[in-house]
Every structure is written in structure tokens, then in C-alpha cells.
CSV table of C-alpha atoms and ligand atoms in Angstrom, one decimal:
chain,number,residue,atom,x,y,z
A,24,UNK,CA,23.4,1.0,22.4
A,25,UNK,CA,23.2,-0.9,19.3
A,26,UNK,CA,20.9,0.8,17.0
A,27,UNK,CA,18.4,0.3,14.1
A,28,UNK,CA,16.8,1.8,11.5
A,29,UNK,CA,14.2,0.9,8.9
A,30,UNK,CA,13.6,2.5,5.4
A,31,UNK,CA,10.6,0.5,3.9
A,32,UNK,CA,10.0,2.0,0.5
A,33,UNK,CA,6.6,1.9,-1.6
A,34,UNK,CA,3.4,0.2,-0.3
A,35,UNK,CA,1.7,-0.5,2.8
A,36,UNK,CA,2.8,-4.4,2.5
A,37,UNK,CA,6.6,-2.9,2.8
A,38,UNK,CA,5.4,-0.7,5.6
A,39,UNK,CA,3.8,-3.8,7.5
A,40,UNK,CA,6.9,-6.3,6.5
A,41,UNK,CA,9.2,-3.2,7.9
A,42,UNK,CA,7.4,-3.5,11.3
A,43,UNK,CA,8.0,-7.2,11.4
A,44,UNK,CA,12.0,-6.5,10.6
A,45,UNK,CA,12.0,-4.1,13.7
A,46,UNK,CA,10.5,-7.0,16.0
A,47,UNK,CA,13.5,-9.3,15.1
A,48,UNK,CA,15.8,-6.4,15.5
A,49,UNK,CA,14.5,-5.6,18.8
A,50,UNK,CA,14.5,-9.0,19.8
A,51,UNK,CA,18.3,-9.1,18.7
A,52,UNK,CA,19.0,-6.0,21.3
A,53,UNK,CA,18.9,-3.4,19.0
A,54,UNK,CA,17.3,0.3,19.5
A,55,UNK,CA,15.3,2.1,17.0
A,56,UNK,CA,16.6,5.6,15.7
A,57,UNK,CA,14.8,8.0,13.6
A,58,UNK,CA,17.5,9.2,12.0
A,59,UNK,CA,19.6,6.8,9.9
A,60,UNK,CA,23.1,8.5,10.2
A,61,UNK,CA,22.7,7.0,13.9
A,62,UNK,CA,22.1,3.6,12.9
A,63,UNK,CA,24.6,0.8,13.1
A,64,UNK,CA,22.1,-1.5,11.3
A,65,UNK,CA,20.2,0.5,8.1
A,66,UNK,CA,17.4,-2.2,7.0
A,67,UNK,CA,16.1,-1.6,3.4
A,68,UNK,CA,12.7,-2.9,2.3
A,69,UNK,CA,12.9,-2.1,-1.1
A,70,UNK,CA,10.2,-1.4,-3.9
A,71,UNK,CA,10.6,-2.6,-7.8
A,72,UNK,CA,7.6,-1.0,-9.1
A,73,UNK,CA,9.0,2.1,-10.6
A,74,UNK,CA,12.8,2.6,-11.7
A,75,UNK,CA,12.6,6.1,-9.1
A,76,UNK,CA,12.5,3.8,-6.0
A,77,UNK,CA,15.1,2.0,-7.2
A,78,UNK,CA,17.1,4.7,-7.7
A,79,UNK,CA,16.7,6.1,-4.3
A,80,UNK,CA,18.5,3.3,-2.9
A,81,UNK,CA,21.3,3.9,-5.5
A,82,UNK,CA,21.7,7.3,-4.2
A,83,UNK,CA,22.4,6.2,-0.5
A,84,UNK,CA,25.4,4.4,-1.3
A,85,UNK,CA,27.9,7.2,-0.7
A,86,UNK,CA,26.7,8.2,2.2
A,87,UNK,CA,26.9,4.4,3.7
A,88,UNK,CA,30.3,3.3,2.3
A,89,UNK,CA,32.9,5.1,4.5
A,90,UNK,CA,30.8,3.9,7.4
A,91,UNK,CA,30.4,0.2,6.5
A,92,UNK,CA,34.1,0.1,6.0
A,93,UNK,CA,35.0,2.0,9.1
A,94,UNK,CA,32.5,-1.4,10.5
A,95,UNK,CA,30.3,1.2,11.9
A,96,UNK,CA,27.2,0.1,9.7
A,97,UNK,CA,25.7,-3.0,8.8
A,98,UNK,CA,23.1,-2.3,5.6
A,99,UNK,CA,20.8,-5.1,5.0
A,100,UNK,CA,18.3,-5.5,1.8
A,101,UNK,CA,15.2,-7.1,1.5
A,102,UNK,CA,11.7,-6.2,0.0
A,103,UNK,CA,10.6,-6.5,-3.4
A,104,UNK,CA,14.0,-6.6,-5.6
A,105,UNK,CA,14.2,-7.8,-9.6
A,106,UNK,CA,17.1,-10.3,-10.1
A,107,UNK,CA,18.3,-7.5,-12.6
A,108,UNK,CA,18.6,-5.2,-9.6
A,109,UNK,CA,19.7,-7.6,-7.2
A,110,UNK,CA,22.9,-8.6,-9.0
A,111,UNK,CA,24.0,-4.8,-9.0
A,112,UNK,CA,22.7,-4.0,-5.3
A,113,UNK,CA,24.4,-7.1,-3.7
A,114,UNK,CA,28.0,-6.3,-3.6
A,115,UNK,CA,26.7,-3.2,-2.0
A,116,UNK,CA,24.9,-4.6,1.0
A,117,UNK,CA,26.3,-6.6,3.8
A,118,UNK,CA,23.3,-8.8,3.4
A,119,UNK,CA,20.6,-9.4,1.2
A,120,UNK,CA,17.6,-11.9,2.3
A,121,UNK,CA,14.3,-12.7,1.1
A,122,UNK,CA,11.5,-11.6,3.2
A,123,UNK,CA,10.3,-15.1,3.6
A,124,UNK,CA,13.5,-15.8,5.6
A,125,UNK,CA,13.0,-13.3,8.1
A,126,UNK,CA,12.7,-15.7,10.9
A,127,UNK,CA,16.5,-16.8,9.8
A,128,UNK,CA,17.6,-13.0,10.1
A,129,UNK,CA,19.5,-13.5,13.2
A,130,UNK,CA,21.6,-16.7,12.1
A,131,UNK,CA,22.0,-14.4,8.9
A,132,UNK,CA,23.2,-11.5,10.9
A,133,UNK,CA,25.5,-13.7,13.2
A,134,UNK,CA,27.1,-14.7,9.8
A,135,UNK,CA,28.4,-11.6,8.8
A,136,UNK,CA,28.4,-9.3,12.0
A,137,UNK,CA,29.1,-12.2,14.9
A,138,UNK,CA,26.2,-10.9,16.8
A,139,UNK,CA,24.4,-13.2,19.2
A,140,UNK,CA,21.6,-15.3,17.8
A,141,UNK,CA,18.1,-16.0,19.5
A,142,UNK,CA,15.5,-18.4,19.9
A,143,UNK,CA,13.6,-18.4,16.3
A,144,UNK,CA,12.5,-21.0,15.1
A,145,UNK,CA,14.1,-21.5,11.4
A,146,UNK,CA,11.1,-22.6,9.8
A,147,UNK,CA,8.9,-20.1,11.5
A,148,UNK,CA,6.4,-18.4,8.8
A,149,UNK,CA,7.6,-14.8,8.8
A,150,UNK,CA,3.9,-13.6,9.0
A,151,UNK,CA,4.1,-15.3,12.8
A,152,UNK,CA,6.1,-12.8,13.9
A,153,UNK,CA,4.6,-10.1,15.6
A,154,UNK,CA,4.6,-6.8,14.1
A,155,UNK,CA,6.2,-3.5,16.0
A,156,UNK,CA,3.9,-1.4,15.0
A,157,UNK,CA,4.6,2.0,13.8
A,158,UNK,CA,1.4,3.6,15.1
A,159,UNK,CA,-1.1,3.0,18.0
A,160,UNK,CA,-4.1,3.1,15.9
A,161,UNK,CA,-3.4,1.9,12.6
A,162,UNK,CA,-2.8,-2.0,11.8
A,163,UNK,CA,-1.5,-3.3,8.6
A,164,UNK,CA,-2.5,-7.4,8.2
A,165,UNK,CA,-1.5,-9.2,5.4
A,166,UNK,CA,-3.9,-11.6,4.0
A,167,UNK,CA,-2.2,-12.8,1.0
A,168,UNK,CA,1.1,-12.9,-0.6
A,169,UNK,CA,2.2,-12.8,-3.9
A,170,UNK,CA,0.4,-12.2,-7.3
A,171,UNK,CA,-0.4,-14.5,-10.2
A,172,UNK,CA,-2.0,-11.9,-12.7
A,173,UNK,CA,1.3,-11.1,-14.6
A,174,UNK,CA,0.5,-7.3,-15.7
A,175,UNK,CA,2.6,-6.9,-18.7
A,176,UNK,CA,4.4,-4.0,-16.6
A,177,UNK,CA,4.8,-5.2,-13.4
A,178,UNK,CA,7.8,-6.3,-11.2
A,179,UNK,CA,5.7,-7.7,-8.4
A,180,UNK,CA,5.1,-11.4,-10.0
A,181,UNK,CA,8.9,-11.7,-10.1
A,182,UNK,CA,9.5,-10.0,-6.5
A,183,UNK,CA,7.0,-11.6,-4.7
A,184,UNK,CA,6.2,-15.1,-6.2
A,185,UNK,CA,2.5,-16.9,-6.5
A,186,UNK,CA,0.0,-15.9,-4.6
A,187,UNK,CA,-0.4,-18.1,-1.4
A,188,UNK,CA,-3.9,-16.8,1.0
A,189,UNK,CA,-2.4,-17.0,4.9
A,190,UNK,CA,-5.1,-18.9,6.8
A,191,UNK,CA,-8.1,-17.0,8.1
A,192,UNK,CA,-8.0,-18.3,11.6
A,193,UNK,CA,-4.4,-16.5,11.8
A,194,UNK,CA,-5.8,-13.2,10.1
A,195,UNK,CA,-9.0,-13.1,12.1
A,196,UNK,CA,-7.0,-13.8,15.5
A,197,UNK,CA,-4.6,-11.0,14.8
A,198,UNK,CA,-7.1,-8.4,13.7
A,199,UNK,CA,-9.1,-9.7,17.3
A,200,UNK,CA,-5.7,-8.7,19.1
A,201,UNK,CA,-5.0,-5.8,17.5
A,202,UNK,CA,-8.6,-4.5,18.3
A,203,UNK,CA,-8.6,-5.7,21.9
A,204,UNK,CA,-5.3,-3.3,22.2
A,205,UNK,CA,-7.4,-0.4,21.0
A,206,UNK,CA,-6.3,-0.3,17.1
A,207,UNK,CA,-9.1,1.5,15.0
A,208,UNK,CA,-7.9,1.2,11.7
A,209,UNK,CA,-7.0,-2.1,10.3
A,210,UNK,CA,-5.7,-2.3,6.7
A,211,UNK,CA,-6.2,-6.0,5.4
A,212,UNK,CA,-3.2,-6.3,2.8
A,213,UNK,CA,-2.7,-8.4,-0.2
A,214,UNK,CA,-1.6,-7.9,-3.9
A,215,UNK,CA,-5.2,-9.3,-4.7
A,216,UNK,CA,-6.9,-9.3,-1.8
A,217,UNK,CA,-10.1,-10.4,-3.7
A,218,UNK,CA,-8.6,-13.6,-4.6
A,219,UNK,CA,-8.2,-14.2,-0.9
A,220,UNK,CA,-8.9,-18.3,-0.7
A,221,UNK,CA,-9.2,-19.0,-4.6
A,222,UNK,CA,-5.8,-20.8,-4.1
A,223,UNK,CA,-7.3,-23.3,-1.6
A,224,UNK,CA,-10.9,-24.0,-3.3
A,225,UNK,CA,-13.0,-25.6,-0.5
A,226,UNK,CA,-10.6,-25.0,2.2
A,227,UNK,CA,-10.5,-21.3,3.1
A,228,UNK,CA,-13.1,-18.7,3.5
A,229,UNK,CA,-13.8,-16.3,0.2
A,230,UNK,CA,-13.0,-12.9,0.4
A,231,UNK,CA,-16.5,-11.4,1.1
A,232,UNK,CA,-16.4,-14.1,4.2
A,233,UNK,CA,-13.3,-13.2,5.5
A,234,UNK,CA,-14.7,-9.7,5.5
A,235,UNK,CA,-17.9,-10.6,7.2
A,236,UNK,CA,-15.7,-12.5,9.8
A,237,UNK,CA,-13.7,-9.5,10.6
A,238,UNK,CA,-16.4,-7.1,10.5
A,239,UNK,CA,-18.6,-9.0,13.0
A,240,UNK,CA,-15.9,-8.7,15.8
A,241,UNK,CA,-17.1,-6.8,18.7
A,242,UNK,CA,-15.7,-3.0,19.2
A,243,UNK,CA,-15.1,0.4,17.5
A,244,UNK,CA,-12.9,0.4,14.4
A,245,UNK,CA,-12.6,0.5,10.8
A,246,UNK,CA,-11.6,-2.0,8.0
A,247,UNK,CA,-10.0,-1.6,4.8
A,248,UNK,CA,-8.5,-3.5,2.1
A,249,UNK,CA,-5.8,-2.9,-0.3
A,250,UNK,CA,-5.7,-4.0,-3.5
A,251,UNK,CA,-8.3,-5.3,-5.0
A,252,UNK,CA,-8.2,-6.4,-9.0
A,253,UNK,CA,-11.2,-6.0,-11.0
A,254,UNK,CA,-11.6,-9.6,-12.2
A,255,UNK,CA,-12.5,-11.0,-8.7
A,256,UNK,CA,-14.4,-8.3,-7.5
A,257,UNK,CA,-17.7,-10.3,-6.9
A,258,UNK,CA,-21.4,-9.4,-6.0
A,259,UNK,CA,-20.4,-10.9,-2.2
A,260,UNK,CA,-18.0,-8.5,-1.7
A,261,UNK,CA,-20.3,-5.3,-2.7
A,262,UNK,CA,-23.0,-6.4,0.0
A,263,UNK,CA,-20.8,-7.4,2.7
A,264,UNK,CA,-19.3,-3.9,2.5
A,265,UNK,CA,-22.9,-2.3,2.3
A,266,UNK,CA,-24.1,-4.5,5.2
A,267,UNK,CA,-21.6,-4.1,7.7
A,268,UNK,CA,-21.0,-0.5,9.3
A,269,UNK,CA,-17.2,-1.6,10.3
A,270,UNK,CA,-16.3,-2.3,6.6
A,271,UNK,CA,-15.2,1.4,5.1
A,272,UNK,CA,-17.5,2.5,2.2
A,273,UNK,CA,-14.2,3.4,0.2
A,274,UNK,CA,-12.9,1.4,-2.4
A,275,UNK,CA,-9.2,1.5,-4.5
A,276,UNK,CA,-10.0,-0.2,-7.4
A,277,UNK,CA,-7.3,0.2,-10.0
A,278,UNK,CA,-8.0,0.4,-13.9
A,279,UNK,CA,-4.8,1.1,-15.3
A,280,UNK,CA,-6.3,2.3,-18.3
A,281,UNK,CA,-9.2,3.5,-20.0
A,282,UNK,CA,-8.5,1.9,-23.5
A,283,UNK,CA,-9.3,-1.8,-24.3
A,284,UNK,CA,-6.4,-2.0,-27.0
A,285,UNK,CA,-4.0,-0.8,-23.6
A,286,UNK,CA,-5.8,-3.1,-21.1
A,287,UNK,CA,-4.9,-6.1,-23.6
A,288,UNK,CA,-1.3,-5.1,-24.0
A,289,UNK,CA,-1.3,-4.5,-20.3
A,290,UNK,CA,-2.7,-8.4,-19.9
A,291,UNK,CA,-5.4,-6.9,-17.5
A,292,UNK,CA,-8.4,-9.2,-18.2
A,293,UNK,CA,-11.5,-7.1,-18.5
A,294,UNK,CA,-12.7,-4.3,-20.8
A,295,UNK,CA,-13.2,-0.5,-20.1
A,296,UNK,CA,-17.2,-1.6,-20.8
A,297,UNK,CA,-16.9,-4.3,-17.6
A,298,UNK,CA,-14.8,-1.8,-15.4
A,299,UNK,CA,-17.7,0.7,-15.8
A,300,UNK,CA,-20.4,-2.0,-15.3
A,301,UNK,CA,-18.4,-2.9,-11.9
A,302,UNK,CA,-18.3,0.6,-11.1
A,303,UNK,CA,-21.6,1.1,-11.6
A,304,UNK,CA,-22.8,-2.0,-9.3
A,305,UNK,CA,-20.5,-0.8,-6.4
A,306,UNK,CA,-22.1,2.9,-6.7
A,307,UNK,CA,-25.5,1.4,-6.9
A,308,UNK,CA,-24.8,-1.3,-4.1
A,309,UNK,CA,-23.1,0.9,-1.3
A,310,UNK,CA,-24.4,4.3,-0.8
A,311,UNK,CA,-22.0,6.8,-0.3
A,312,UNK,CA,-19.2,5.1,-1.8
A,313,UNK,CA,-15.8,6.7,-2.3
A,314,UNK,CA,-13.6,5.5,-5.0
A,315,UNK,CA,-10.3,5.8,-6.0
A,316,UNK,CA,-8.1,4.3,-8.8
A,317,UNK,CA,-4.6,3.2,-10.0
A,318,UNK,CA,-3.6,4.3,-13.6
A,319,UNK,CA,-0.6,4.3,-15.8
A,320,UNK,CA,0.0,6.9,-18.2
A,321,UNK,CA,2.3,6.5,-21.3
A,322,UNK,CA,2.2,3.0,-21.4
A,323,UNK,CA,4.4,1.4,-24.7
A,324,UNK,CA,2.2,2.7,-27.7
A,325,UNK,CA,-0.2,4.8,-26.0
A,326,UNK,CA,-1.7,7.2,-28.2
A,327,UNK,CA,-2.9,10.7,-27.4
A,328,UNK,CA,-6.0,9.0,-28.6
A,329,UNK,CA,-6.3,6.3,-26.4
A,330,UNK,CA,-5.1,8.4,-23.4
A,331,UNK,CA,-8.0,10.3,-23.9
A,332,UNK,CA,-9.8,6.9,-23.0
A,333,UNK,CA,-8.5,6.8,-19.5
A,334,UNK,CA,-9.3,10.7,-19.1
A,335,UNK,CA,-13.0,10.3,-20.0
A,336,UNK,CA,-12.8,7.5,-17.9
A,337,UNK,CA,-12.0,9.3,-14.8
A,338,UNK,CA,-14.6,11.7,-15.3
A,339,UNK,CA,-17.5,9.1,-15.7
A,340,UNK,CA,-16.2,7.6,-12.2
A,341,UNK,CA,-15.3,10.7,-10.0
A,342,UNK,CA,-12.8,9.1,-8.0
A,343,UNK,CA,-12.0,10.9,-4.8
A,344,UNK,CA,-8.2,9.7,-5.2
A,345,UNK,CA,-6.3,8.4,-7.7
A,346,UNK,CA,-2.6,7.2,-8.0
A,347,UNK,CA,-1.9,8.3,-11.2
A,348,UNK,CA,2.0,6.8,-12.4
A,349,UNK,CA,4.1,7.6,-15.4
A,350,UNK,CA,4.9,4.1,-16.9
A,351,UNK,CA,8.3,2.7,-15.7
A,352,UNK,CA,10.4,0.0,-17.8
A,353,UNK,CA,10.9,-2.7,-15.2
A,354,UNK,CA,13.7,-5.2,-16.5
A,355,UNK,CA,12.4,-8.8,-16.9
A,356,UNK,CA,8.8,-8.3,-17.4
A,357,UNK,CA,7.1,-8.9,-20.6
A,358,UNK,CA,6.6,-5.0,-21.3
A,359,UNK,CA,10.2,-4.8,-21.3
A,360,UNK,CA,11.0,-8.0,-23.5
A,361,UNK,CA,8.0,-7.0,-25.9
A,362,UNK,CA,7.0,-3.6,-26.3
A,363,UNK,CA,9.2,-0.2,-26.4
A,364,UNK,CA,8.8,2.4,-24.1
A,365,UNK,CA,7.8,5.2,-26.9
A,366,UNK,CA,6.1,7.6,-25.3
A,367,UNK,CA,8.3,10.9,-24.5
A,368,UNK,CA,8.7,11.7,-20.8
A,369,UNK,CA,7.5,15.0,-21.5
A,370,UNK,CA,4.5,13.5,-22.8
A,371,UNK,CA,3.8,10.9,-19.9
A,372,UNK,CA,4.5,14.0,-17.3
A,373,UNK,CA,2.3,16.2,-19.3
A,374,UNK,CA,-0.9,13.3,-19.2
A,375,UNK,CA,-0.2,13.0,-15.6
A,376,UNK,CA,-0.7,16.8,-15.0
A,377,UNK,CA,-4.2,16.2,-17.2
A,378,UNK,CA,-5.5,13.2,-15.1
A,379,UNK,CA,-4.1,14.8,-12.1
A,380,UNK,CA,-6.5,18.1,-13.2
A,381,UNK,CA,-9.4,15.9,-13.9
A,382,UNK,CA,-8.8,14.5,-10.2
A,383,UNK,CA,-8.8,17.7,-8.4
A,384,UNK,CA,-11.8,18.7,-10.4
A,385,UNK,CA,-13.8,15.5,-9.6
A,386,UNK,CA,-12.9,15.4,-5.9
A,387,UNK,CA,-14.0,18.9,-5.4
A,388,UNK,CA,-17.5,18.3,-7.1
A,389,UNK,CA,-17.5,14.9,-4.7
A,390,UNK,CA,-17.0,16.8,-1.6
A,391,UNK,CA,-19.0,20.0,-2.1
A,392,UNK,CA,-22.2,18.7,-1.1
A,393,UNK,CA,-20.5,17.3,2.1
A,394,UNK,CA,-20.5,21.1,3.5
A,395,UNK,CA,-22.0,21.2,6.7
A,396,UNK,CA,-21.8,17.7,7.3
A,397,UNK,CA,-20.5,15.8,10.4
A,398,UNK,CA,-18.2,13.4,9.7
A,399,UNK,CA,-16.5,10.7,12.1
A,400,UNK,CA,-12.6,11.4,12.0
A,401,UNK,CA,-9.5,9.4,13.3
A,402,UNK,CA,-7.5,11.4,14.3
A,403,UNK,CA,-3.8,10.9,13.1
A,404,UNK,CA,-1.6,13.9,14.8
A,405,UNK,CA,-0.9,17.5,15.6
A,406,UNK,CA,1.1,19.2,12.7
A,407,UNK,CA,2.3,22.4,12.8
A,408,UNK,CA,-0.7,24.6,14.2
A,409,UNK,CA,-3.6,22.4,13.5
A,410,UNK,CA,-5.0,18.7,14.0
A,411,UNK,CA,-4.9,16.3,11.0
A,412,UNK,CA,-7.1,12.9,10.6
A,413,UNK,CA,-9.1,11.4,8.1
A,414,UNK,CA,-13.0,10.1,7.7
A,415,UNK,CA,-14.1,6.4,6.4
A,416,UNK,CA,-13.6,7.8,3.0
A,417,UNK,CA,-9.9,8.5,3.8
A,418,UNK,CA,-9.9,12.2,3.0
A,419,UNK,CA,-7.5,14.4,5.5
A,420,UNK,CA,-9.5,16.4,7.6
A,421,UNK,CA,-7.8,19.6,9.3
A,422,UNK,CA,-9.2,21.3,12.5
A,423,UNK,CA,-8.8,23.1,15.4
A,424,UNK,CA,-8.0,21.7,19.1
A,425,UNK,CA,-5.3,22.5,22.1
A,426,UNK,CA,-2.0,20.6,20.8
A,427,UNK,CA,-1.7,18.7,24.2
A,428,UNK,CA,-5.3,17.8,23.9
A,429,UNK,CA,-5.2,13.7,24.2
A,430,UNK,CA,-7.0,12.9,20.6
A,431,UNK,CA,-4.2,10.9,18.5
A,432,UNK,CA,-5.9,7.7,17.6
A,433,UNK,CA,-9.3,8.9,18.6
A,434,UNK,CA,-12.8,9.2,16.9
A,435,UNK,CA,-13.8,12.6,16.9
A,436,UNK,CA,-17.3,14.3,14.9
A,437,UNK,CA,-16.0,17.2,12.7
A,438,UNK,CA,-18.3,19.4,11.1
A,439,UNK,CA,-17.0,20.3,7.8
A,440,UNK,CA,-17.0,23.9,6.8
A,441,UNK,CA,-14.5,24.3,3.8
A,442,UNK,CA,-13.0,22.2,1.4
A,443,UNK,CA,-9.6,22.4,-0.3
A,444,UNK,CA,-7.6,20.2,-3.1
A,445,UNK,CA,-7.6,16.5,-1.3
A,446,UNK,CA,-8.4,17.9,2.4
A,447,UNK,CA,-11.8,19.5,4.3
A,448,UNK,CA,-11.4,22.0,7.1
A,449,UNK,CA,-13.6,21.3,10.1
A,450,UNK,CA,-14.7,22.2,13.4
A,451,UNK,CA,-14.5,19.5,16.4
A,452,UNK,CA,-18.1,19.1,17.6
B,51,5AD,N1,5.1,1.7,-14.1
B,51,5AD,C1,4.8,2.4,-13.5
B,51,5AD,N2,3.7,2.0,-12.7
B,51,5AD,C2,3.4,1.2,-12.2
B,51,5AD,N3,2.4,0.3,-11.7
B,51,5AD,C3,3.0,-1.0,-11.5
B,51,5AD,N4,4.2,-0.9,-12.5
B,51,5AD,C4,4.4,0.1,-12.8
B,51,5AD,C5,5.1,0.4,-13.8
B,51,5AD,N5,6.0,-0.3,-14.7
B,51,5AD,C6,1.5,0.9,-10.7
B,51,5AD,C7,0.2,0.3,-11.0
B,51,5AD,C8,0.1,-0.6,-10.0
B,51,5AD,C9,0.6,0.4,-8.8
B,51,5AD,C10,0.9,-0.4,-7.2
B,51,5AD,O1,1.5,0.7,-9.2
B,51,5AD,O2,-0.8,1.2,-11.3
B,51,5AD,O3,-1.1,-0.7,-9.6
B,52,SF4,FE1,0.9,-6.1,-10.4
B,52,SF4,FE2,-0.9,-6.6,-11.8
B,52,SF4,FE3,-0.3,-8.1,-9.7
B,52,SF4,FE4,-1.3,-5.7,-9.4
B,52,SF4,S1,-2.4,-7.5,-10.2
B,52,SF4,S2,0.6,-6.8,-8.4
B,52,SF4,S3,-0.3,-4.5,-11.1
B,52,SF4,S4,1.0,-8.0,-11.7
């Protein structure tokens, strides 16, 4: 039996791409295994956002080398890879391909391993390949690819190319299909979801219209999206989220920094004041909204004073979640060429810890008034000795029920009894 293992690093887009790679490998007759040491094909969906993700791939080579030489293993690489890393990684892999070429993977593999090819059209759009979902209740739906924003620290514009919106008819058809199959948690994906349609003015729906279209579909499900950019976050998006119960009242709005000089150096086209005005508008327009953010600490030249602006921004907004990252130089980006990565690692670490402490505090403050409420929870799994699910705000909720109860992928009402850092403990009603 021929076997494969898909290893997606990084974000949801890579997980989604990995599910499409799995489909193609299954069509080629490979069977999925959950332990990479049993796989004949390992497909790496790489992430270029931080050096640590790239290093994890380098860390595997020793393990794979012997098996590759013995002819037991074919390794393939796709996803986000910077030109700088592509040069170094290519000789170590049997096959490196651009994810857009996924429909051609059978042919590419045939050239390297003399496997049979399957009947996939060469020119097919890779989004048309149906993903093999890892979950029975959560589905990723890409709505756009690429990014044109060129934040100076970021690898994505160099690995994923220009922004292109997927036809809304395809998106709506795909969402509908998943809802009919019982999927409950639909995530619309793109590097800048709220620029959706702007690359095809007059010919495509705008993001708020797309949200409205999927929120009006029949069925019992939730819709979320990742990730918006503060620049194109328009009032009609806020109104849509407020008006349609199926659109989760949960928004990740990356701030990246709370300091105007840093924002300019990052090429983020807004000020702290504009960002906070948008936050105020979201809070006013969407009662009970849950906010999260992405923040980078220790970007080139960030002084302690400038860092304090990120801290006070977080204290003002009171996020429920924050993805706090220490700045990591990405070769080939504007920041790598023009600025110096001059904040010491120990200082970056300290700043990350400081912001994590703020987040813990604001999470707790936000959740305490919710104790005693009953929340609708989408149940995910039984783990060790309890069940885990998430509410509309994507906060984890732990509760007790028999381990063999058929709860995975169902909505349950859970009364919230206590709160710990980043999770509630509750009782099923
Ligand atoms: N270093 C650290 N964090 C980064 N991100 C993007 N590029 C870098 C980098 N070079 C973070 C940003 C972005 C998230 C996906 O990753 O916060 O929003
Ligand atoms: Fe990277 Fe900025 Fe594009 Fe987000 S908006 S993917 S941080 S360049």
C-alpha cells in the first residue's frame, strides 16, 4: 500500500491547501497515514512568515535522507517559500512545485517516481480540486489569494503573488455544498479578505455582499473570516456582521503596532488613531463583539517608548486573543534590505511576555461578566477526560459528558461556571 502524509506549517490557508494536496494524492492511489515515518510520500506545505517555521523543515532532513536514498520516501515541497529558501531547499526535496500547479502534481510526480498519472486537466484552477477535509464540521474556503499590501516585514507578497479574488459564484457553491454535508464552522480565507472583489471592480461582489450572500444560505452554521486588513474594513462589513446571526461576532483585526512611526516603517497605511476609531466603530456597531489581533514586537528600531504604545493599544482595545510575534527578518523583504534588526532577542522575548500578560488580564476581564450565561458551543473533541468546544467568540469551553456521546460537530448549550486563562469550564444543559 502506498501511503502519504501532509505536513502543513503555519496558517489556515496552508491547512486548506494541504487538504487539496491530499485529494490529489488519494486520487493517485495513496492512503493517508498519521505518522510520517510510515509514509512513502511526505508533502510539506511550507510557511515563510517566521524563520522558526523554515527551520522546522531543515530539522527534518537528517531523518528523511536515508529513506530517500533507499527509495522508500519521496518528499515534496509547496506552500510559502521565499526565493532565498527555495534555492537551499530544492536540492533536498524530490519535487518542489508552486501550489497553483497542483492540478499538474500527478504529472510532476510521474517524472520523479514513475508513478501512474491520473485524469486531471493540466490547466485546471487548483481551487477547483475538492479538498479532503480533515474535519467533519470545520471547512476552510479560500476566497482570494495573494497580497498586494507589501508590509515591509512580510514574506507573503513574495511567496503568494498578487491579490486575486476567486469568483463569488464558486465560493457560494462551495459553501452551500459544505452546509448541505453538515459542516457547521465555515472559515472564509484570504490574506486580505476585505479587499475581496476590489481587483475586479464592477464585476464582482464586494466583501460585505459576499458575507451577506453566504449568511443568507439555509442551514444551521457559523461563518468566520481570516484575515481582514484595517485599511479596507468598511462600514458595510460591520453592518453585515451585526445584522446576520450566522456571521460570528468575532473579528481578528491585525494592528501589528500601536505606534505611528513603527506603522509607517511597516508600511501599514493607517495610524494608531484611525485603527482605534475603527475598533470603536466595530464595538459600537456589533454588540458583544469579540476582538483579537496580530502584533509584532521588536520590529527594526522599536524603542521601549514605542513598544509602550503597543501595550497601551492592547489595554485600550481589551482583546480576547492576540497573536504576538517576535519580529523575524525575512530575506528579500524591504525591512531586510533597508532596516536593521536591532532589538536584542532577550528584549523581544520580554516585550512578548509583557503583551501576553496584558492579554491574559483583558481576556479575564472580558469573560468574567459572562459567567452564569449559557453559550452555544460547537463541540470539537474529547480530550483526556473532558470535552472541548468553542463558542461564537472562538473561546475554548471545557465540559463533562460521556466519552462515547455523539457530540463531535454538534452545537450544545453550555452554562459557563468558571474561567481560566483562555478557556471556560461549563456544564452541558
Ligand atoms: N516576523 C514576525 N511576525 C510576522 N508576521 C508577518 N511577518 C512577520 C515577521 N517577519 C506576523 C504578522 C501577521 C501574521 C500572520 O504574522 O503579525 O499578521
Ligand atoms: Fe503580509 Fe501585510 Fe499582506 Fe498581511 S497584509 S499578508 S502582513 S504583507
